[in-house]
């Protein structure tokens, strides 16, 4: 029998620690990583596709040529030479900024944490797409931000839904600290904000005096050859832009960055210094050398083709087995498909059966701060090879169909009973 231990430090924690619970994804991880399970749950980039000899050469060169500096403390804003290379990465998405406009962070996740720390008092309202990236929700809630979701559809966040939210806030005499959005190949929904809606969102940001946080980890992993303008390009003073090398190089190297209006950038630099003194100089130098000496755009192209093929395998298998009872998003890029179950079916309740059938996914509720998402789930196609993805979808389809059949049988039995005099 497992012993349930009370936490002896419970009474000492700050109030903001009360809401801290393991995300659905973390709890799932232990089970989903068992070898017999096809995991469509995690969002791990396929780092095995990287040229590891090249990474080793770059790392050796850094230690050989710049060892004492690379192994030293650095400054809060990040290594200047790396910031210059990150400007090239953004230029690949037609975003033009200067090296001084950005602050290097420990992945995009730390930027979300620092921004929450900077903006959120307990109870402050933060707007986010519904569904939203689970790590952002965790960051907002750890500073007791109160998340209100704005609905999205196949074309991204719905401007009219934002109008409704803003009207309700105005009515209640409240304002929002910022609106968090992932306009390109969103995690978890897999969709992108259309061009017309980008214009509409910027127009509303002006109208409602909203600060936007544009989180863009997946922009270069685009399957449709359609690059849409970054929100930051459209309104630099209204947008904090977040980038990361996690999906186009390595998440283990922990390099992200924030491009922000000057006053926010100054605060982020100070916060960064109190958070960890400075970003690891060593990984910054390695990232700088990688971008300076390796054909990194070719590597991005390779990743893009790999993920596109896996995405196609998932969509094809879903169409074969579930098209009559489920609906799902058709990703524009990135890592994820968002699936809607038949009405009334609960993705969290279904999970034990799915794990028993040796397939894992993330229940939709993890991606909402308000308890919705019961009938939705996130399926990721980034990590397992295509054949495994197909097998995983077949297993999942059997579980969903069995559950649907069971529900239909129960419904029939109830109807029969009600007809019996
Ligand atoms: N934003 C989004 C939308 C993400 O999906 C992720 C990673 N899953 C991150 C931010 C954080 O990534 P990292 O900290 O590795 O840059």
Coordinates of C-alpha atoms and ligand atoms in Angstrom, one line a residue:
X1 CA 0.0 0.0 0.0
X2 CA 1.4 3.5 -0.8
X3 CA 1.8 5.7 2.2
X4 CA 0.2 9.1 1.9
X5 CA 2.5 11.6 3.5
X6 CA 1.3 15.1 4.5
X7 CA 3.7 17.9 3.5
X8 CA 5.2 19.2 6.8
X9 CA 6.1 22.5 5.1
X10 CA 2.6 23.2 3.9
X11 CA 2.0 26.1 6.4
X12 CA 5.3 27.9 5.3
X13 CA 4.8 28.2 1.6
X14 CA 3.9 31.5 0.0
X15 CA 0.3 31.8 -1.1
X16 CA 1.4 31.6 -4.7
X17 CA 2.7 28.1 -4.2
X18 CA -0.8 26.8 -3.3
X19 CA -1.9 26.4 -6.9
X20 CA 1.3 24.7 -7.9
X21 CA 0.4 21.1 -9.0
X22 CA 2.1 18.8 -11.4
X23 CA 0.7 19.4 -14.9
X24 CA -1.2 16.6 -16.6
X25 CA 1.7 16.2 -18.9
X26 CA 4.3 15.8 -16.1
X27 CA 2.1 13.2 -14.4
X28 CA 1.7 11.3 -17.7
X29 CA 5.4 11.4 -18.5
X30 CA 6.4 8.5 -16.2
X31 CA 3.9 6.1 -17.9
X32 CA 4.1 7.5 -21.4
X33 CA 7.9 6.9 -21.6
X34 CA 7.6 3.1 -21.1
X35 CA 8.9 1.4 -24.2
X36 CA 5.7 -0.5 -25.0
X37 CA 3.7 2.7 -25.2
X38 CA 3.4 4.8 -28.3
X39 CA 3.5 8.3 -26.9
X40 CA 1.6 10.9 -28.8
X41 CA 1.8 12.9 -25.5
X42 CA 5.1 14.7 -25.2
X43 CA 6.3 17.6 -27.4
X44 CA 9.9 16.5 -27.6
X45 CA 11.8 17.7 -30.7
X46 CA 13.5 14.9 -32.6
X47 CA 17.1 15.7 -31.6
X48 CA 18.3 12.4 -33.1
X49 CA 18.1 14.1 -36.5
X50 CA 20.8 16.6 -35.5
X51 CA 24.4 16.1 -36.7
X52 CA 25.9 15.3 -33.4
X53 CA 29.5 15.2 -34.7
X54 CA 29.0 18.8 -35.8
X55 CA 27.6 19.7 -32.3
X56 CA 30.7 18.0 -30.7
X57 CA 33.0 19.9 -33.1
X58 CA 31.4 23.2 -32.4
X59 CA 31.5 22.6 -28.6
X60 CA 35.2 21.6 -28.8
X61 CA 36.0 24.7 -30.8
X62 CA 34.3 26.9 -28.3
X63 CA 36.3 25.4 -25.4
X64 CA 39.5 25.5 -27.4
X65 CA 39.2 29.1 -28.7
X66 CA 37.1 30.9 -26.1
X67 CA 37.3 28.6 -23.1
X68 CA 38.0 31.0 -20.3
X69 CA 35.3 33.5 -21.4
X70 CA 32.8 30.7 -22.2
X71 CA 33.3 29.2 -18.8
X72 CA 32.9 32.5 -17.1
X73 CA 29.8 34.5 -15.8
X74 CA 28.1 36.6 -18.4
X75 CA 25.9 39.7 -18.6
X76 CA 22.1 39.9 -18.0
X77 CA 21.2 40.7 -21.6
X78 CA 23.2 37.8 -23.1
X79 CA 26.3 37.4 -25.2
X80 CA 26.4 40.2 -27.9
X81 CA 27.8 37.8 -30.6
X82 CA 24.9 35.4 -30.0
X83 CA 22.3 38.2 -30.1
X84 CA 23.7 39.1 -33.6
X85 CA 23.1 35.5 -34.8
X86 CA 19.6 35.5 -33.3
X87 CA 18.9 38.5 -35.4
X88 CA 19.7 36.3 -38.4
X89 CA 17.3 33.6 -37.2
X90 CA 14.5 36.2 -36.9
X91 CA 15.4 37.6 -40.3
X92 CA 14.5 34.2 -41.7
X93 CA 11.0 35.0 -40.7
X94 CA 11.2 38.6 -42.0
X95 CA 11.4 40.0 -38.5
X96 CA 13.9 42.9 -38.5
X97 CA 15.3 43.8 -35.1
X98 CA 18.7 44.9 -33.8
X99 CA 20.9 42.8 -31.4
X100 CA 20.3 45.3 -28.7
X101 CA 16.5 44.8 -28.9
X102 CA 16.7 41.4 -27.3
X103 CA 17.4 39.7 -24.0
X104 CA 18.6 36.1 -24.0
X105 CA 16.7 33.7 -21.7
X106 CA 16.9 30.2 -20.5
X107 CA 14.5 28.9 -23.2
X108 CA 11.3 30.6 -24.0
X109 CA 9.9 29.2 -20.8
X110 CA 12.0 31.5 -18.7
X111 CA 10.9 34.5 -20.6
X112 CA 7.3 33.5 -19.8
X113 CA 8.2 33.2 -16.2
X114 CA 10.0 36.6 -16.1
X115 CA 7.2 38.3 -17.9
X116 CA 4.6 36.9 -15.4
X117 CA 6.8 38.1 -12.6
X118 CA 7.1 41.5 -14.1
X119 CA 3.4 42.0 -14.9
X120 CA 1.2 39.8 -12.6
X121 CA 0.0 40.8 -9.2
X122 CA -2.2 38.2 -7.5
X123 CA -5.6 38.2 -9.3
X124 CA -4.5 40.2 -12.3
X125 CA -6.2 39.2 -15.5
X126 CA -4.2 37.6 -18.3
X127 CA -5.8 36.8 -21.6
X128 CA -4.8 33.6 -23.5
X129 CA -6.0 31.6 -26.4
X130 CA -8.2 28.7 -25.5
X131 CA -6.6 26.1 -25.6
X132 CA -3.2 27.5 -24.6
X133 CA 0.3 26.3 -24.1
X134 CA 0.4 24.5 -20.8
X135 CA 3.8 25.9 -19.8
X136 CA 2.5 29.5 -20.2
X137 CA -0.6 28.7 -18.1
X138 CA 1.8 27.3 -15.4
X139 CA 3.9 30.5 -15.5
X140 CA 0.9 32.8 -15.2
X141 CA -0.7 30.8 -12.4
X142 CA 2.5 30.6 -10.4
X143 CA 2.3 34.4 -10.0
X144 CA -1.5 34.1 -9.4
X145 CA -2.5 35.6 -12.7
X146 CA -6.1 34.9 -13.5
X147 CA -6.4 33.5 -17.0
X148 CA -9.4 34.3 -19.2
X149 CA -9.4 32.3 -22.4
X150 CA -10.4 33.8 -25.8
X151 CA -11.8 31.2 -28.2
X152 CA -10.0 30.1 -31.3
X153 CA -11.0 28.2 -34.4
X154 CA -9.2 26.8 -37.5
X155 CA -7.9 30.4 -38.3
X156 CA -6.6 31.1 -34.8
X157 CA -7.8 33.5 -32.2
X158 CA -11.3 34.8 -33.0
X159 CA -11.3 38.7 -32.9
X160 CA -15.0 38.9 -32.1
X161 CA -14.5 36.6 -29.1
X162 CA -11.8 39.1 -28.0
X163 CA -14.4 41.9 -28.4
X164 CA -16.8 40.0 -26.1
X165 CA -14.1 39.4 -23.5
X166 CA -13.1 43.0 -23.5
X167 CA -16.7 44.2 -23.2
X168 CA -17.2 41.9 -20.2
X169 CA -14.0 43.1 -18.6
X170 CA -15.0 46.7 -19.2
X171 CA -18.4 46.0 -17.7
X172 CA -16.7 44.6 -14.6
X173 CA -14.3 47.6 -14.4
X174 CA -11.3 45.3 -15.0
X175 CA -8.4 45.5 -17.5
X176 CA -6.0 42.7 -18.8
X177 CA -2.3 42.9 -18.2
X178 CA -1.6 41.3 -21.6
X179 CA -2.8 38.8 -24.2
X180 CA -0.7 35.7 -24.7
X181 CA -0.8 34.2 -28.2
X182 CA 1.1 31.6 -30.3
X183 CA 0.2 32.8 -33.8
X184 CA 2.2 30.2 -35.8
X185 CA 1.4 26.5 -35.6
X186 CA 0.0 26.8 -32.1
X187 CA 0.7 24.5 -29.3
X188 CA -1.7 22.6 -28.7
X189 CA -4.1 23.4 -31.6
X190 CA -1.8 23.2 -34.5
X191 CA -3.4 26.1 -36.3
X192 CA -2.1 29.6 -37.4
X193 CA -3.6 33.0 -37.1
X194 CA -4.7 34.0 -40.6
X195 CA -3.4 37.2 -42.2
X196 CA -6.8 39.0 -41.9
X197 CA -7.0 38.1 -38.2
X198 CA -3.4 39.4 -37.6
X199 CA -4.6 42.8 -38.9
X200 CA -7.8 42.5 -36.8
X201 CA -5.8 41.6 -33.7
X202 CA -3.4 44.5 -34.1
X203 CA -6.3 46.8 -34.7
X204 CA -7.9 45.6 -31.4
X205 CA -4.6 45.8 -29.5
X206 CA -4.6 49.5 -30.4
X207 CA -8.3 50.0 -29.7
X208 CA -8.2 48.2 -26.3
X209 CA -4.6 49.3 -25.3
X210 CA -3.5 45.7 -25.0
X211 CA 0.0 44.4 -24.7
X212 CA 0.5 41.3 -26.8
X213 CA 3.0 38.5 -26.0
X214 CA 3.7 36.7 -29.3
X215 CA 5.3 33.3 -28.6
X216 CA 6.9 31.9 -31.7
X217 CA 8.8 28.6 -31.2
X218 CA 7.4 26.9 -34.3
X219 CA 7.3 29.7 -36.9
X220 CA 10.1 28.1 -39.1
X221 CA 8.5 24.7 -39.0
X222 CA 5.9 25.5 -41.5
X223 CA 4.3 22.9 -43.8
X224 CA 2.4 25.1 -46.2
X225 CA 5.1 27.5 -47.4
X226 CA 3.0 30.4 -46.2
X227 CA 4.9 32.7 -43.9
X228 CA 2.7 35.3 -42.3
X229 CA 4.0 38.5 -40.8
X230 CA 5.0 38.5 -37.2
X231 CA 2.7 40.6 -34.9
X232 CA 5.9 42.3 -33.7
X233 CA 6.6 43.6 -37.2
X234 CA 3.1 45.0 -37.4
X235 CA 3.2 46.9 -34.0
X236 CA 6.7 46.7 -32.3
X237 CA 5.6 48.9 -29.4
X238 CA 2.6 46.7 -28.6
X239 CA 4.3 43.3 -28.8
X240 CA 6.8 41.3 -26.7
X241 CA 8.1 38.7 -29.1
X242 CA 9.5 35.4 -27.8
X243 CA 11.9 33.1 -29.8
X244 CA 13.7 29.9 -28.9
X245 CA 16.3 27.6 -30.5
X246 CA 14.6 24.6 -28.9
X247 CA 12.6 23.4 -32.0
X248 CA 15.1 24.4 -34.7
X249 CA 18.3 23.3 -32.9
X250 CA 18.2 21.8 -29.4
X251 CA 16.0 22.2 -26.3
X252 CA 18.8 20.9 -24.1
X253 CA 20.9 24.0 -24.9
X254 CA 18.2 26.2 -23.3
X255 CA 18.5 29.3 -25.5
X256 CA 15.5 31.5 -25.9
X257 CA 15.0 35.3 -26.2
X258 CA 12.6 38.1 -25.8
X259 CA 12.4 41.1 -28.1
X260 CA 10.6 43.9 -26.2
X261 CA 10.0 47.6 -26.1
X262 CA 13.0 49.3 -24.4
X263 CA 11.4 49.8 -20.9
X264 CA 10.2 46.2 -20.7
X265 CA 13.6 45.0 -22.0
X266 CA 15.4 46.9 -19.3
X267 CA 13.2 45.3 -16.6
X268 CA 13.7 41.9 -18.1
X269 CA 17.5 42.3 -18.0
X270 CA 17.3 43.1 -14.3
X271 CA 14.9 40.2 -13.6
X272 CA 17.2 37.9 -15.5
X273 CA 20.1 38.9 -13.3
X274 CA 18.1 38.1 -10.1
X275 CA 16.8 34.9 -11.6
X276 CA 20.1 33.3 -12.5
X277 CA 22.9 35.9 -12.6
X278 CA 23.1 35.2 -16.3
X279 CA 22.4 32.7 -19.0
X280 CA 25.0 29.9 -19.3
X281 CA 27.8 31.5 -21.2
X282 CA 28.9 28.1 -22.5
X283 CA 25.7 27.2 -24.2
X284 CA 25.4 30.8 -25.6
X285 CA 28.9 30.4 -27.2
X286 CA 28.0 27.0 -28.5
X287 CA 24.8 28.3 -30.0
X288 CA 26.6 31.3 -31.5
X289 CA 29.2 29.0 -33.2
X290 CA 26.4 26.7 -34.4
X291 CA 24.6 29.5 -36.1
X292 CA 27.8 31.1 -37.4
X293 CA 29.5 28.0 -38.8
X294 CA 26.9 25.3 -39.6
X295 CA 24.2 25.2 -42.3
X296 CA 21.5 25.7 -39.7
X297 CA 18.8 26.6 -42.2
X298 CA 19.4 23.3 -43.9
X299 CA 18.9 21.6 -40.6
X300 CA 15.6 23.5 -40.1
X301 CA 14.5 22.3 -43.6
X302 CA 15.3 18.7 -42.6
X303 CA 13.3 19.0 -39.4
X304 CA 10.4 20.6 -41.3
X305 CA 10.3 17.7 -43.8
X306 CA 10.6 15.1 -41.0
X307 CA 7.7 16.7 -39.1
X308 CA 5.6 17.2 -42.2
X309 CA 5.9 13.5 -43.1
X310 CA 5.0 12.4 -39.5
X311 CA 2.1 14.9 -39.5
X312 CA 0.8 13.4 -42.8
X313 CA 1.0 9.9 -41.3
X314 CA -1.0 11.0 -38.4
X315 CA -3.7 12.7 -40.4
X316 CA -3.9 9.8 -42.9
X317 CA -4.4 7.3 -40.1
X318 CA -6.9 9.5 -38.3
X319 CA -8.9 9.8 -41.6
X320 CA -8.9 6.0 -42.0
X321 CA -10.2 5.2 -38.6
X322 CA -12.0 8.1 -37.0
X323 CA -13.4 10.4 -39.6
X324 CA -17.0 9.4 -38.9
X325 CA -17.0 10.2 -35.1
X326 CA -14.2 12.7 -34.4
X327 CA -12.9 16.0 -35.8
X328 CA -9.3 17.3 -35.7
X329 CA -7.2 20.3 -36.7
X330 CA -5.1 20.1 -39.8
X331 CA -1.7 21.6 -38.7
X332 CA -0.1 24.4 -40.6
X333 CA 3.2 23.3 -39.1
X334 CA 4.8 22.6 -35.7
X335 CA 4.2 19.5 -33.6
X336 CA 0.5 19.0 -32.7
X337 CA -3.0 17.9 -33.8
X338 CA -5.9 18.9 -31.7
X339 CA -8.7 16.2 -31.6
X340 CA -12.3 16.5 -30.6
X341 CA -14.0 13.4 -29.3
X342 CA -17.7 12.5 -29.9
X343 CA -20.0 14.6 -27.7
X344 CA -20.0 13.7 -24.0
X345 CA -16.9 11.5 -24.2
X346 CA -14.2 12.6 -21.7
X347 CA -10.5 12.5 -22.7
X348 CA -9.3 12.3 -19.1
X349 CA -11.6 9.4 -18.3
X350 CA -10.5 7.6 -21.5
X351 CA -6.8 7.8 -20.7
X352 CA -6.5 4.7 -18.5
X353 CA -8.0 2.6 -21.3
X354 CA -5.7 4.2 -23.8
X355 CA -2.6 3.5 -21.7
X356 CA -3.8 -0.1 -21.3
X357 CA -4.0 -0.2 -25.1
X358 CA -0.4 1.2 -25.1
X359 CA -1.0 4.7 -26.5
X360 CA -0.7 8.0 -24.7
X361 CA -2.0 11.5 -25.4
X362 CA -2.6 14.6 -23.3
X363 CA -6.2 15.3 -22.2
X364 CA -7.5 18.6 -23.3
X365 CA -8.2 20.0 -19.8
X366 CA -4.4 20.5 -19.3
X367 CA -4.6 23.4 -21.9
X368 CA -7.3 25.4 -20.2
X369 CA -7.2 27.3 -16.9
X370 CA -11.0 27.2 -16.5
X371 CA -11.6 23.5 -16.5
X372 CA -12.9 23.2 -20.1
X373 CA -11.4 20.8 -22.7
X374 CA -13.1 17.6 -21.5
X375 CA -13.9 16.3 -24.9
X376 CA -10.6 17.4 -26.5
X377 CA -7.0 16.0 -26.6
X378 CA -3.6 16.9 -27.9
X379 CA -1.8 14.4 -30.2
X380 CA 1.9 15.1 -31.0
X381 CA 3.6 13.8 -34.1
X382 CA 7.1 15.2 -33.4
X383 CA 8.9 12.3 -31.8
X384 CA 7.8 8.7 -32.8
X385 CA 8.6 7.6 -36.4
X386 CA 5.7 7.5 -38.8
X387 CA 5.0 3.8 -38.5
X388 CA 4.7 4.1 -34.8
X389 CA 2.5 7.1 -35.1
X390 CA 0.2 5.1 -37.4
X391 CA 0.2 2.2 -34.9
X392 CA -0.5 4.7 -32.0
X393 CA -3.5 6.2 -33.9
X394 CA -4.9 2.7 -34.6
X395 CA -4.7 1.8 -30.9
X396 CA -6.3 5.1 -30.0
X397 CA -9.0 4.7 -32.6
X398 CA -9.9 1.2 -31.2
X399 CA -10.2 2.7 -27.7
X400 CA -12.4 5.6 -28.8
X401 CA -14.6 3.3 -30.9
X402 CA -15.0 0.8 -28.1
X403 CA -16.0 3.7 -25.8
X404 CA -18.4 5.1 -28.4
X405 CA -20.0 1.6 -28.8
X406 CA -20.4 1.2 -25.0
X407 CA -22.0 4.6 -24.7
X408 CA -24.4 3.8 -27.6
X409 CA -25.3 0.5 -25.9
X410 CA -25.9 2.2 -22.6
X411 CA -28.0 4.8 -24.3
X412 CA -30.1 2.1 -26.0
X413 CA -30.6 0.2 -22.7
X414 CA -31.8 3.4 -21.0
X415 CA -34.1 4.3 -23.8
X416 CA -35.5 0.7 -23.7
X417 CA -36.1 0.9 -20.0
X418 CA -37.9 4.2 -20.3
X419 CA -40.2 2.8 -23.0
X420 CA -41.0 -0.3 -20.8
X421 CA -44.3 0.4 -18.9
Ligands
LIG1 N1 6.2 28.2 -25.9 C1 5.6 27.2 -26.5 C2 4.3 27.5 -27.3 C3 6.1 25.9 -26.4 O1 5.5 24.9 -27.1 C4 7.3 25.7 -25.7 C5 7.9 24.3 -25.6 N2 7.1 23.3 -25.5 C6 7.9 26.8 -25.1 C7 7.3 28.1 -25.2 C8 9.1 26.7 -24.3 O2 10.2 26.2 -24.9 P1 11.7 26.4 -24.5 O3 11.7 26.9 -23.1 O4 12.3 25.1 -24.7 O5 12.2 27.5 -25.4

